[in-house]
Coordinates of C-alpha atoms and ligand atoms in Angstrom, one line a residue:
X1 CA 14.7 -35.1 91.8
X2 CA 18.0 -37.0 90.6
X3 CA 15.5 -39.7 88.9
X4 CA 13.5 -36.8 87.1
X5 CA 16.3 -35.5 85.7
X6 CA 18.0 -38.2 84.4
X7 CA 14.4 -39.4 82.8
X8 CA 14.2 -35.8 81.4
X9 CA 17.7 -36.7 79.7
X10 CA 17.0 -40.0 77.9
X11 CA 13.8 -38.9 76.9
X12 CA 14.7 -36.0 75.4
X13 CA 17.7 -37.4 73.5
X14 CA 15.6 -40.5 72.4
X15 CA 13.6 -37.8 70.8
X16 CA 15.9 -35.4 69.2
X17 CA 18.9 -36.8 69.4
X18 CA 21.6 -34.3 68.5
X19 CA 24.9 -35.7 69.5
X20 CA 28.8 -33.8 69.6
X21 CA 30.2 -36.3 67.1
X22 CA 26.7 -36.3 64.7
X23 CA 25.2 -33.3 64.9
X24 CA 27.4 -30.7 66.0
X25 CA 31.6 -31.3 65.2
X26 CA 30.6 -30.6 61.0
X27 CA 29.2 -27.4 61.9
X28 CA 32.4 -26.8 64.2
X29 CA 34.3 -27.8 61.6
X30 CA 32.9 -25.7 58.7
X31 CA 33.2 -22.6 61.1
X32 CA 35.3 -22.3 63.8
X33 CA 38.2 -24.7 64.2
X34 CA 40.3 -22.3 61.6
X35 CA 40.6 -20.2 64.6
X36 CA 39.5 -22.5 67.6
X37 CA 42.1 -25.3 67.2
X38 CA 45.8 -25.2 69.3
X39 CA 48.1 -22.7 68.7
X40 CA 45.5 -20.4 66.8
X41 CA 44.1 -17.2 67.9
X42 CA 41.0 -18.4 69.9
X43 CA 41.4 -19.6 73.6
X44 CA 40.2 -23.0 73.3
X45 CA 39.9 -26.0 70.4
X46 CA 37.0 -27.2 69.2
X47 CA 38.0 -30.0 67.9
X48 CA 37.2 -33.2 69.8
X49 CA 34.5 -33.2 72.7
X50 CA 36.9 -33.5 75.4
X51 CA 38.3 -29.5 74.9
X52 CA 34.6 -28.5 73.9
X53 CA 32.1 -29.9 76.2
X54 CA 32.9 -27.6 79.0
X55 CA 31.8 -24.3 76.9
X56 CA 28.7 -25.9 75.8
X57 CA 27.1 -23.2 77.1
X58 CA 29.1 -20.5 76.0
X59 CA 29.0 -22.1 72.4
X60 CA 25.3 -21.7 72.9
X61 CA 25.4 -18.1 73.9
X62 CA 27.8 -17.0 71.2
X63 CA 26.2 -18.4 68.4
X64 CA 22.6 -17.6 69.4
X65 CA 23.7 -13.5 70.1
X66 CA 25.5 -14.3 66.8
X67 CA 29.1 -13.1 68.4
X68 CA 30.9 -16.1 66.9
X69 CA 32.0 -16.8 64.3
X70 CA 32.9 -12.7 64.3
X71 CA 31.3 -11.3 61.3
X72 CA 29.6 -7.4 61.4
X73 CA 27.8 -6.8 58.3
X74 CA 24.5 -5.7 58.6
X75 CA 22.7 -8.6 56.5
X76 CA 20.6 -6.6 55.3
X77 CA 23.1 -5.1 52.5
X78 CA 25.1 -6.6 50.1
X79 CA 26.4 -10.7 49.2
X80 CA 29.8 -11.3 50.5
X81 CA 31.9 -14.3 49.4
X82 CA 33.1 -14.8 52.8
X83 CA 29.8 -14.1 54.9
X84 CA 30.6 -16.3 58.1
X85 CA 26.8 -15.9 59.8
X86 CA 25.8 -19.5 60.5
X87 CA 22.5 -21.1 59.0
X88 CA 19.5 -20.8 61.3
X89 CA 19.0 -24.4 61.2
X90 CA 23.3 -24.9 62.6
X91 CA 22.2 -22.6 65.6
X92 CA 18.9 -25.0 65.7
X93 CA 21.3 -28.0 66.2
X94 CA 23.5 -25.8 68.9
X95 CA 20.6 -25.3 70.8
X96 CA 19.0 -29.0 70.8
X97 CA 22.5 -30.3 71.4
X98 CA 23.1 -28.4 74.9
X99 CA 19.3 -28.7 75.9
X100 CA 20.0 -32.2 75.2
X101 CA 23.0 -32.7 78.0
X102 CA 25.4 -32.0 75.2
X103 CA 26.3 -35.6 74.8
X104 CA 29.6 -36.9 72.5
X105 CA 27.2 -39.3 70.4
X106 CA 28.7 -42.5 68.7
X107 CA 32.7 -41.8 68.5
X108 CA 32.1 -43.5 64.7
X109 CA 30.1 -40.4 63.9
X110 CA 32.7 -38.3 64.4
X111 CA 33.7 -36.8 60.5
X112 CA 37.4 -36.7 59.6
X113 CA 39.3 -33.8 61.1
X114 CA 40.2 -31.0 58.9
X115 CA 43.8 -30.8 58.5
X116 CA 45.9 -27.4 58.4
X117 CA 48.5 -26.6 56.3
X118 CA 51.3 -25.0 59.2
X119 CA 52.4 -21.9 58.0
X120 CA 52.1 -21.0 54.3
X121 CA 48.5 -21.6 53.6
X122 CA 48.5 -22.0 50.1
X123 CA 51.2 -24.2 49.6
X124 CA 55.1 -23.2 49.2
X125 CA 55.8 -20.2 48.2
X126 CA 57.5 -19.0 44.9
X127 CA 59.5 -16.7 47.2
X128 CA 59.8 -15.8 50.2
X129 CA 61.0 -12.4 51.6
X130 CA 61.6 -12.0 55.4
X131 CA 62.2 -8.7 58.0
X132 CA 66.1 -9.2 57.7
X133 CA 66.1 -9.6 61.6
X134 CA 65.4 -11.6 64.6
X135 CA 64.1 -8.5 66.2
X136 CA 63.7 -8.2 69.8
X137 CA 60.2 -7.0 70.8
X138 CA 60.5 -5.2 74.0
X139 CA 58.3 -6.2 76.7
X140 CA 56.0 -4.4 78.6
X141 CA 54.3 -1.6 76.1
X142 CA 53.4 -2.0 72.1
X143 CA 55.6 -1.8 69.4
X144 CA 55.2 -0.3 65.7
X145 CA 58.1 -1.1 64.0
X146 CA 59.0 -0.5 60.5
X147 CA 61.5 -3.1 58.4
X148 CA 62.9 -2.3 54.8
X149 CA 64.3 -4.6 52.8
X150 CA 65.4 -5.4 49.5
X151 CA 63.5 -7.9 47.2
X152 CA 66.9 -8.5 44.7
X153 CA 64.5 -9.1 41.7
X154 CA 66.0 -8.5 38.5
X155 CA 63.0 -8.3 36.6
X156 CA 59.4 -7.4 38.0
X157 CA 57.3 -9.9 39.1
X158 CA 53.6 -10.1 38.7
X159 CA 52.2 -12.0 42.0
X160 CA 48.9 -13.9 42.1
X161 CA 49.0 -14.4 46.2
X162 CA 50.8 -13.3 49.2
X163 CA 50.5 -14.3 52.5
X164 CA 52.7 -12.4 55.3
X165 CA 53.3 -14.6 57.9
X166 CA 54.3 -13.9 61.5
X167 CA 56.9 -14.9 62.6
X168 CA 55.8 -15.2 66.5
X169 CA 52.3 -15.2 66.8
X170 CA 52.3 -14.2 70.6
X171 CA 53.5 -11.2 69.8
X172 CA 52.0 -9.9 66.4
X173 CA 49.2 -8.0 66.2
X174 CA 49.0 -7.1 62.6
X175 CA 51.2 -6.6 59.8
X176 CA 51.0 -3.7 56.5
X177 CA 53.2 -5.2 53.8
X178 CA 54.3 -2.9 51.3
X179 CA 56.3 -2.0 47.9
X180 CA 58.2 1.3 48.0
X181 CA 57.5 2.8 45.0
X182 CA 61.3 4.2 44.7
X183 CA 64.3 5.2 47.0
X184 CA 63.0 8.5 48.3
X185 CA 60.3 6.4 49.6
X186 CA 62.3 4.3 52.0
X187 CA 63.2 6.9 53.8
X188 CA 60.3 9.1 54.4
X189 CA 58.4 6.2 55.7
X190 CA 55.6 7.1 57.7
X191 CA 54.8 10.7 56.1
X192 CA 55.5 8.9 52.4
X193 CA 51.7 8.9 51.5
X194 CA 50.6 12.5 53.9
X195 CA 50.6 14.7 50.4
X196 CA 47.7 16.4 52.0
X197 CA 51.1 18.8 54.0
X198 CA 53.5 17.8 56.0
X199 CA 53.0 20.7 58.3
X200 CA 49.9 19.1 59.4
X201 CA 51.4 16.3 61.6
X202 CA 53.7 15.6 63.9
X203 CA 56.0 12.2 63.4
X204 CA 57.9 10.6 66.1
X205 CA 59.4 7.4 66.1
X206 CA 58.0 6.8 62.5
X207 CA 54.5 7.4 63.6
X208 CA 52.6 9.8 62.5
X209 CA 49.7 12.1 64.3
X210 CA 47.2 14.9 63.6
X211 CA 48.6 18.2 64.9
X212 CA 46.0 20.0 67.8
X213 CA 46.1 22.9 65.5
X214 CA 45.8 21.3 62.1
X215 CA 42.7 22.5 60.2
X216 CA 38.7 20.3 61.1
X217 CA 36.9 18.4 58.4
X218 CA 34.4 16.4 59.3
X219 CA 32.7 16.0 56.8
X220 CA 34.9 16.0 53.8
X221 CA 32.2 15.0 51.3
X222 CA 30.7 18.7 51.7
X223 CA 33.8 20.5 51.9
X224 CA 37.8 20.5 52.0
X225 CA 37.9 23.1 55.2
X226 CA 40.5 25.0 53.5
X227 CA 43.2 22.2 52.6
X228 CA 43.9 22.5 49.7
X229 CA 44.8 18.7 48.7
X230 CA 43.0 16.8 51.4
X231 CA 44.3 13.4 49.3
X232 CA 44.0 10.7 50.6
X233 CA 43.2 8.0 48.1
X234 CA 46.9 6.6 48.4
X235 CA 47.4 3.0 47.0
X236 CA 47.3 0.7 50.1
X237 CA 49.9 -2.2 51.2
X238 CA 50.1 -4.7 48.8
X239 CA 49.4 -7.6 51.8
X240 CA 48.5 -8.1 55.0
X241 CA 48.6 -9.7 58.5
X242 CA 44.8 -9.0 60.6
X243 CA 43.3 -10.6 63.1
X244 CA 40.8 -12.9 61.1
X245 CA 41.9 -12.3 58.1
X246 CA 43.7 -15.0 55.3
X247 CA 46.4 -14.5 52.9
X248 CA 45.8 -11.9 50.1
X249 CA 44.8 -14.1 47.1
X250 CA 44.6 -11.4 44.0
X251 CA 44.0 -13.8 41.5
X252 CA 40.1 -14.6 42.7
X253 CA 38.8 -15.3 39.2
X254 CA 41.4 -18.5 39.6
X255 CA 42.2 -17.8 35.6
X256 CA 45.5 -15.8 35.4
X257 CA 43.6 -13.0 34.7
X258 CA 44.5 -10.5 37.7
X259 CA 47.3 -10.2 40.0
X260 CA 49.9 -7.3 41.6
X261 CA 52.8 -6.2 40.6
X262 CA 56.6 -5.8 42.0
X263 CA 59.0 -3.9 39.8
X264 CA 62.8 -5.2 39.2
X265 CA 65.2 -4.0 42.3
X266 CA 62.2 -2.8 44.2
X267 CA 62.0 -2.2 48.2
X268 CA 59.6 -3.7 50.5
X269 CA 58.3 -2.3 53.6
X270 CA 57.1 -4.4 56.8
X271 CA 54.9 -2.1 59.5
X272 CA 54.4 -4.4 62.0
X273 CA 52.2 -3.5 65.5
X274 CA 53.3 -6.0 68.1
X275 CA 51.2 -6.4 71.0
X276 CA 54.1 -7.5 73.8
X277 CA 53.7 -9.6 76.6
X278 CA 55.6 -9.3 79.5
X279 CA 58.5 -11.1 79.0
X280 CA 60.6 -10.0 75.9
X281 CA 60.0 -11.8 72.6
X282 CA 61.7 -12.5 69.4
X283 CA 60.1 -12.3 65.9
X284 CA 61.0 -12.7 62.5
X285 CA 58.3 -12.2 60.3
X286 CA 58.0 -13.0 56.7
X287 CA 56.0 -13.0 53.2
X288 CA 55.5 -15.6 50.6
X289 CA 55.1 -14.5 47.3
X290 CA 53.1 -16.2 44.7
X291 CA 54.1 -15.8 41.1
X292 CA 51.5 -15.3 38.5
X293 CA 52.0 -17.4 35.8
X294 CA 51.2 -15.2 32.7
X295 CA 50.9 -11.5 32.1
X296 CA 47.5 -10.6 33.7
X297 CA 44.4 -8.9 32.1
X298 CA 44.2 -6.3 34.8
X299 CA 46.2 -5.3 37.6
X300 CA 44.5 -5.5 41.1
X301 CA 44.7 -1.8 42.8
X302 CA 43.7 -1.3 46.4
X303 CA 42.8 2.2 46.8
X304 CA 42.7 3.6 50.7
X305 CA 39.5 6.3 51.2
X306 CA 40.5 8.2 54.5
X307 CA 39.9 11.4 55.9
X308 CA 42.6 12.3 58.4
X309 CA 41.2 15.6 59.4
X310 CA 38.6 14.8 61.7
X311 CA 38.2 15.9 65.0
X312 CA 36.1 13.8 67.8
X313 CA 35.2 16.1 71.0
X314 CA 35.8 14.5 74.5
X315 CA 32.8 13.0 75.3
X316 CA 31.4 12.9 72.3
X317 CA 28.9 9.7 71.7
X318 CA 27.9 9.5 67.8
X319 CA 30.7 11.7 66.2
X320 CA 30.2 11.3 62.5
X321 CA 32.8 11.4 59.9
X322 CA 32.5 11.1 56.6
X323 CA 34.4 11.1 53.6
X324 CA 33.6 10.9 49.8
X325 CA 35.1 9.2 47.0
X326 CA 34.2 10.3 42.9
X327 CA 35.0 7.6 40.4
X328 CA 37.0 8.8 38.3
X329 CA 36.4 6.0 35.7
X330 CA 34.5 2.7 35.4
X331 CA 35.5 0.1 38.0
X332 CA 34.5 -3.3 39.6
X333 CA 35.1 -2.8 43.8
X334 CA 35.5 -6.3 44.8
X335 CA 36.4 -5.8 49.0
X336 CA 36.1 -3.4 51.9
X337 CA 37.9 -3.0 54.9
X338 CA 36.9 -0.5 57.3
X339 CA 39.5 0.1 59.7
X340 CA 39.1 2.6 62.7
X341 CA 40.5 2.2 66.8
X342 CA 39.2 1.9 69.8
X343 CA 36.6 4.9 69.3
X344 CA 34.9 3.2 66.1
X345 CA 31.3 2.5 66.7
X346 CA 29.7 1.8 63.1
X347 CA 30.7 2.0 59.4
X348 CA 28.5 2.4 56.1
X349 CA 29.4 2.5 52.5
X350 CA 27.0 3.7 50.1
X351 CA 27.2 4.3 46.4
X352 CA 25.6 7.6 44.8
X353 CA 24.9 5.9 41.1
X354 CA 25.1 8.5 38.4
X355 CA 21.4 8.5 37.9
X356 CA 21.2 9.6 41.5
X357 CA 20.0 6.0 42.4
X358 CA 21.5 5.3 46.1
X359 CA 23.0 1.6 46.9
X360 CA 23.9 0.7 50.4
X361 CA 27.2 -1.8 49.6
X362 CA 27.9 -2.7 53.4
X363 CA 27.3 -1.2 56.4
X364 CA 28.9 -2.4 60.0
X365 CA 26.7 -1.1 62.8
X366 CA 29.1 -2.1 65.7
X367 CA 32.5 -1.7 64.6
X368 CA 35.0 -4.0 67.2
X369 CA 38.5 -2.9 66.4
X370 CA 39.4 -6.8 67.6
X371 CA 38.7 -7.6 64.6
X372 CA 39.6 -6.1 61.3
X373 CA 37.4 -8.2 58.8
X374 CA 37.2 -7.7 54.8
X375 CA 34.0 -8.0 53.7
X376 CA 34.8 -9.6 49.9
X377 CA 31.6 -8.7 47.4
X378 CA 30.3 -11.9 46.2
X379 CA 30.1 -10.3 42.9
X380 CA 31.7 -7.3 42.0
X381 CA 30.2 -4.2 41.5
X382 CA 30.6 -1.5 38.7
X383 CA 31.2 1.6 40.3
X384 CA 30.5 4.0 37.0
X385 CA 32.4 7.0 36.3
X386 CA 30.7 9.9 37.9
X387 CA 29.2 7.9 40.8
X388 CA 30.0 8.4 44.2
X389 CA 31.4 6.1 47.3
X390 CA 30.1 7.7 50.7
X391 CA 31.5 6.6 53.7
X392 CA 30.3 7.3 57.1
X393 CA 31.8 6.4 59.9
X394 CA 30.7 7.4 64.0
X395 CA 33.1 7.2 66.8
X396 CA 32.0 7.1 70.6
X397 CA 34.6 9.1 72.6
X398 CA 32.1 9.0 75.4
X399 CA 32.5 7.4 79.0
X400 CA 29.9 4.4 77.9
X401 CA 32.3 2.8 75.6
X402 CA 34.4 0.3 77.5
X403 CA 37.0 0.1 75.2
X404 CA 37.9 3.9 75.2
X405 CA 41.4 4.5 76.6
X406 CA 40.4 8.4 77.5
X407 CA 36.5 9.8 77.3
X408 CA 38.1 13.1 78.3
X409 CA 40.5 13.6 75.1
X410 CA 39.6 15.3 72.2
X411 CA 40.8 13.0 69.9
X412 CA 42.4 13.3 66.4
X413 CA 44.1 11.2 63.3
X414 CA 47.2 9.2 64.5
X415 CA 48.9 5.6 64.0
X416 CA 48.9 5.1 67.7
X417 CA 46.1 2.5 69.1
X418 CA 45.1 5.4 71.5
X419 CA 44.5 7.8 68.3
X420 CA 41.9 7.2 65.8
X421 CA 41.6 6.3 62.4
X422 CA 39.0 6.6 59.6
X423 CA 40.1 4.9 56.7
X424 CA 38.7 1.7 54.1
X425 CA 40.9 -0.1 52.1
X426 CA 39.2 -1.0 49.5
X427 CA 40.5 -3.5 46.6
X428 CA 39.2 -2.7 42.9
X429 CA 40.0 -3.9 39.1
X430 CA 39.6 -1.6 35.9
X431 CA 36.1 -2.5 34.8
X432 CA 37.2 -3.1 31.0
X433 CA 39.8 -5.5 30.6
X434 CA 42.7 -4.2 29.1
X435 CA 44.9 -6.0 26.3
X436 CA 47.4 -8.3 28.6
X437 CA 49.3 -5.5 30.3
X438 CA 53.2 -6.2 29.0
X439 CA 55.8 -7.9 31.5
X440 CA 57.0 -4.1 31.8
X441 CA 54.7 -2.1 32.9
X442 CA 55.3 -0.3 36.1
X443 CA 52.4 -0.7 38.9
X444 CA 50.2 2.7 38.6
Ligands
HEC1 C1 38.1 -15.8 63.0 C2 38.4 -16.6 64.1 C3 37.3 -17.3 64.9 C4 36.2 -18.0 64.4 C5 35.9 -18.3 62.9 C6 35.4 -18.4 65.5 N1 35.9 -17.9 66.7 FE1 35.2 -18.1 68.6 N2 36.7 -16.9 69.3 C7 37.7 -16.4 68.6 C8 38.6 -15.6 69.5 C9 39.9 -14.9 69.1 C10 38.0 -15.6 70.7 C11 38.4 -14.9 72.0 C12 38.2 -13.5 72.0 C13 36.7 -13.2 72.0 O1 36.0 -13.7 72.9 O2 36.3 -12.3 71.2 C14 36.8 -16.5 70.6 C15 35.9 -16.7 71.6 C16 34.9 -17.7 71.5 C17 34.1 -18.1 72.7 C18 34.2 -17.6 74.1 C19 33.2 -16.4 74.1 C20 33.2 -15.7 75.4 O3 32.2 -14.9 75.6 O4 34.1 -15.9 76.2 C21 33.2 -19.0 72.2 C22 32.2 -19.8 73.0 C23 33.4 -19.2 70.8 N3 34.5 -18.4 70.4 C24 32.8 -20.1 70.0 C25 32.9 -20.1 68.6 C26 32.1 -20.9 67.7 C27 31.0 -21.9 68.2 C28 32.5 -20.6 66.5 C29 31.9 -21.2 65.2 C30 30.5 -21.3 65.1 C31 33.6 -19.7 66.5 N4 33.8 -19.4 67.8 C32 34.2 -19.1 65.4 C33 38.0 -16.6 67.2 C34 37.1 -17.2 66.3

């Protein structure tokens, strides 16, 4: 038996040959070891064969179900700048290699490892704004905690990048970086974008919830249920922190020609969700800023498209929620975000052209609030005046999804995990480039 299988081996390798160091690290490389290297996000490296040999197999599994690299769109829609799917022919290799023993191959094959920039990404930053604190996260339960501080500009600043860095990654979950438009602002926090009425939610320790009693839409591309401004097309944070996300480069042409602005004297707002352990932990988290250098073409606007008036029955399986968009004049969408909790089960964004033709620009058929991915358009497309964004999204409140915290909860709009959510940031430019916008002018 022993002598079969060791003949098996050398014949097959003799034949196909694909080898760790050879075949297999470049594709490792390429796509995983941004996350799959020490002291990133993943649980083990990938970089040398030593750390992955022992999950051969599981490399196998998760690339041939297509579960790694994490990636949801539906590739039958749309071109995306950052698709992560591996080639057919990488998963081809995969395969061979562990069929093959999963041999390291000639250590002189072994391609030069990618380095990493610690910390800021791209480079030093022009400056550098931090949460003012080393605060203490509690241990023991989740944290959302809100940090305003002052960005001491004397004049406002256009910004090409930003990248909001934790400060202890053990601990933080994600991270909404925001400018506050004025004082008043500051204060209100939480309820500062809820126009739609206060009456209709209930805030406690800055976080916000759908009242019981508050008034159903479901479908708030037919109707407004009787709210009279169901808003909520709020400009988003300016950056942020996800889980598989990068820093927030605005300048994606690479020419100068868009980026974000911060007015003179202007607050900043850190929301940060930290995910505690059980010992208590410090963090101090912190953004760099990236200064534009010229006056931009266009300013980069990142409009949110939510509906916060659902309401999902207990038990429900497929509850659908929609909500509609009209353009209200001619604009280039270049990313989506979908964002829901624990309950999201798929997401689909299609565009109602103003000759009635339909466009299906992405659509995420199983949702995984692990990961909040933007799906960047690899070109950008002209969303015309008059035409229509529909969104759909279905949530499964039922017993069958293992991530539910309570199938037996009706379950409404809230910034707790254990709520829900059903909002898409989305990131668009002006269509028509307007004369350089002046040094001055305030952020619409
Ligand atoms: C964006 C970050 C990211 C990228 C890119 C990524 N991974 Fe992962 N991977 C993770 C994280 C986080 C986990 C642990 C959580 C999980 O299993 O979902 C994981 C888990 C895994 C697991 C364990 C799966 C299991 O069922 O236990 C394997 C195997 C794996 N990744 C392989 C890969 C391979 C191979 C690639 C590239 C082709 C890759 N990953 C790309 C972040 C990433």
């Amino acid at each position: 038996m022993r002598v079969f299988i060791i003949g098996l081996t050398i014949a097959s390798a003799a034949f196909a040959g694909a080898s760790f160091t050879k075949d297999v690290a470049p594709i490792l490389y390429k796509n995983c070891v941004i996350c799959h290297r020490p002291g990133e996000m993943a649980p083990m490296s990938l970089l040398d064969y030593k750390s992955a040999r022992p999950w051969a197999k599981a490399i196998q599994t998760a690339v041939v179900s297509r579960k790694m690299p994490p990636w949801f769109a539906d590739p039958r829609y749309g071109h995306f700048q950052n698709d992560a799917r591996l080639k057919p022919e990488d998963i081809e290799t995969i395969k061979a290699w562990v069929a093959e023993g999963a041999v390291e191959g000639d250590p002189k094959d072994l391609p030069t490892q990618p380095t990493f920039a610690e910390g800021w990404r791209l480079g030093k930053p022009d400056s550098v704004i931090d949460i003012g604190e080393d605060f203490k996260v509690p241990p023991g339960r989740d944290v959302y905690q809100n940090f305003v501080v002052q960005t001491n500009f004397k004049e406002g600043k256009w910004i090409r990048a930003a990248h909001v860095l934790p400060g202890n990654r053990k601990v933080v979950h994600h991270v909404h970086f925001s400018v506050l438009a004025d004082e008043g602002s500051a204060a209100v926090l939480a309820v500062d974008s809820l126009s739609a009425g206060r009456s209709y939610f209930d805030v406690q320790d800055g976080l916000s919830r759908v009242r019981d009693d508050a008034p159903v839409v479901n479908d708030a591309c037919a109707g407004d249920g009787g709210i009279a401004n169901l808003s909520g097309f709020e400009e988003g944070s300016f950056a942020t922190m996800l889980p598989g996300k990068g820093p927030d480069v605005y300048d994606v042409f690479g020419d100068g020609s868009i980026a974000k602005y911060i007015p003179a004297g202007a607050k900043v707002r850190f929301q940060i969700h930290y995910a505690s352990l059980g010992e208590p932990q410090v963090d101090r988290t912190s953004v760099g800023l990236y200064f534009a250098s010229k006056v931009p073409e266009r300013p980069l606007k990142r409009v949110d498209v939510r509906n916060r008036f659902f309401l999902i029955p207990a038990g429900a399986s497929n509850h659908e929620v929609k909500r509609c968009y009209e353009i209200e004049k001619d604009k280039l969408l270049l990313a989506i975000t979908p964002h829901a909790h624990l309950r999201g089960k798929d997401a689909t964004y299609e565009l109602v052209h103003v000759d009635g033709r339909r466009e299906i620009l992405l659509s995420v058929p199983r949702y995984d609030f692990n990961w909040q991915i933007q799906y960047r358009l690899k070109d950008p497309i002209l969303m015309e005046k008059g035409s229509r964004m529909l969104v759909t999204f279905h949530f499964d409140n039922s017993a069958n999804n293992p991530a539910n915290p309570d199938p037996a909860k009706a379950i409404r709009w809230g910034d707790r995990t254990e709520d829900e959510m059903m909002v898409t940031w989305t990131e668009t430019l002006d269509a028509a480039p307007a004369q350089a916008l002046s040094a001055s002018t305030e952020k619409k």
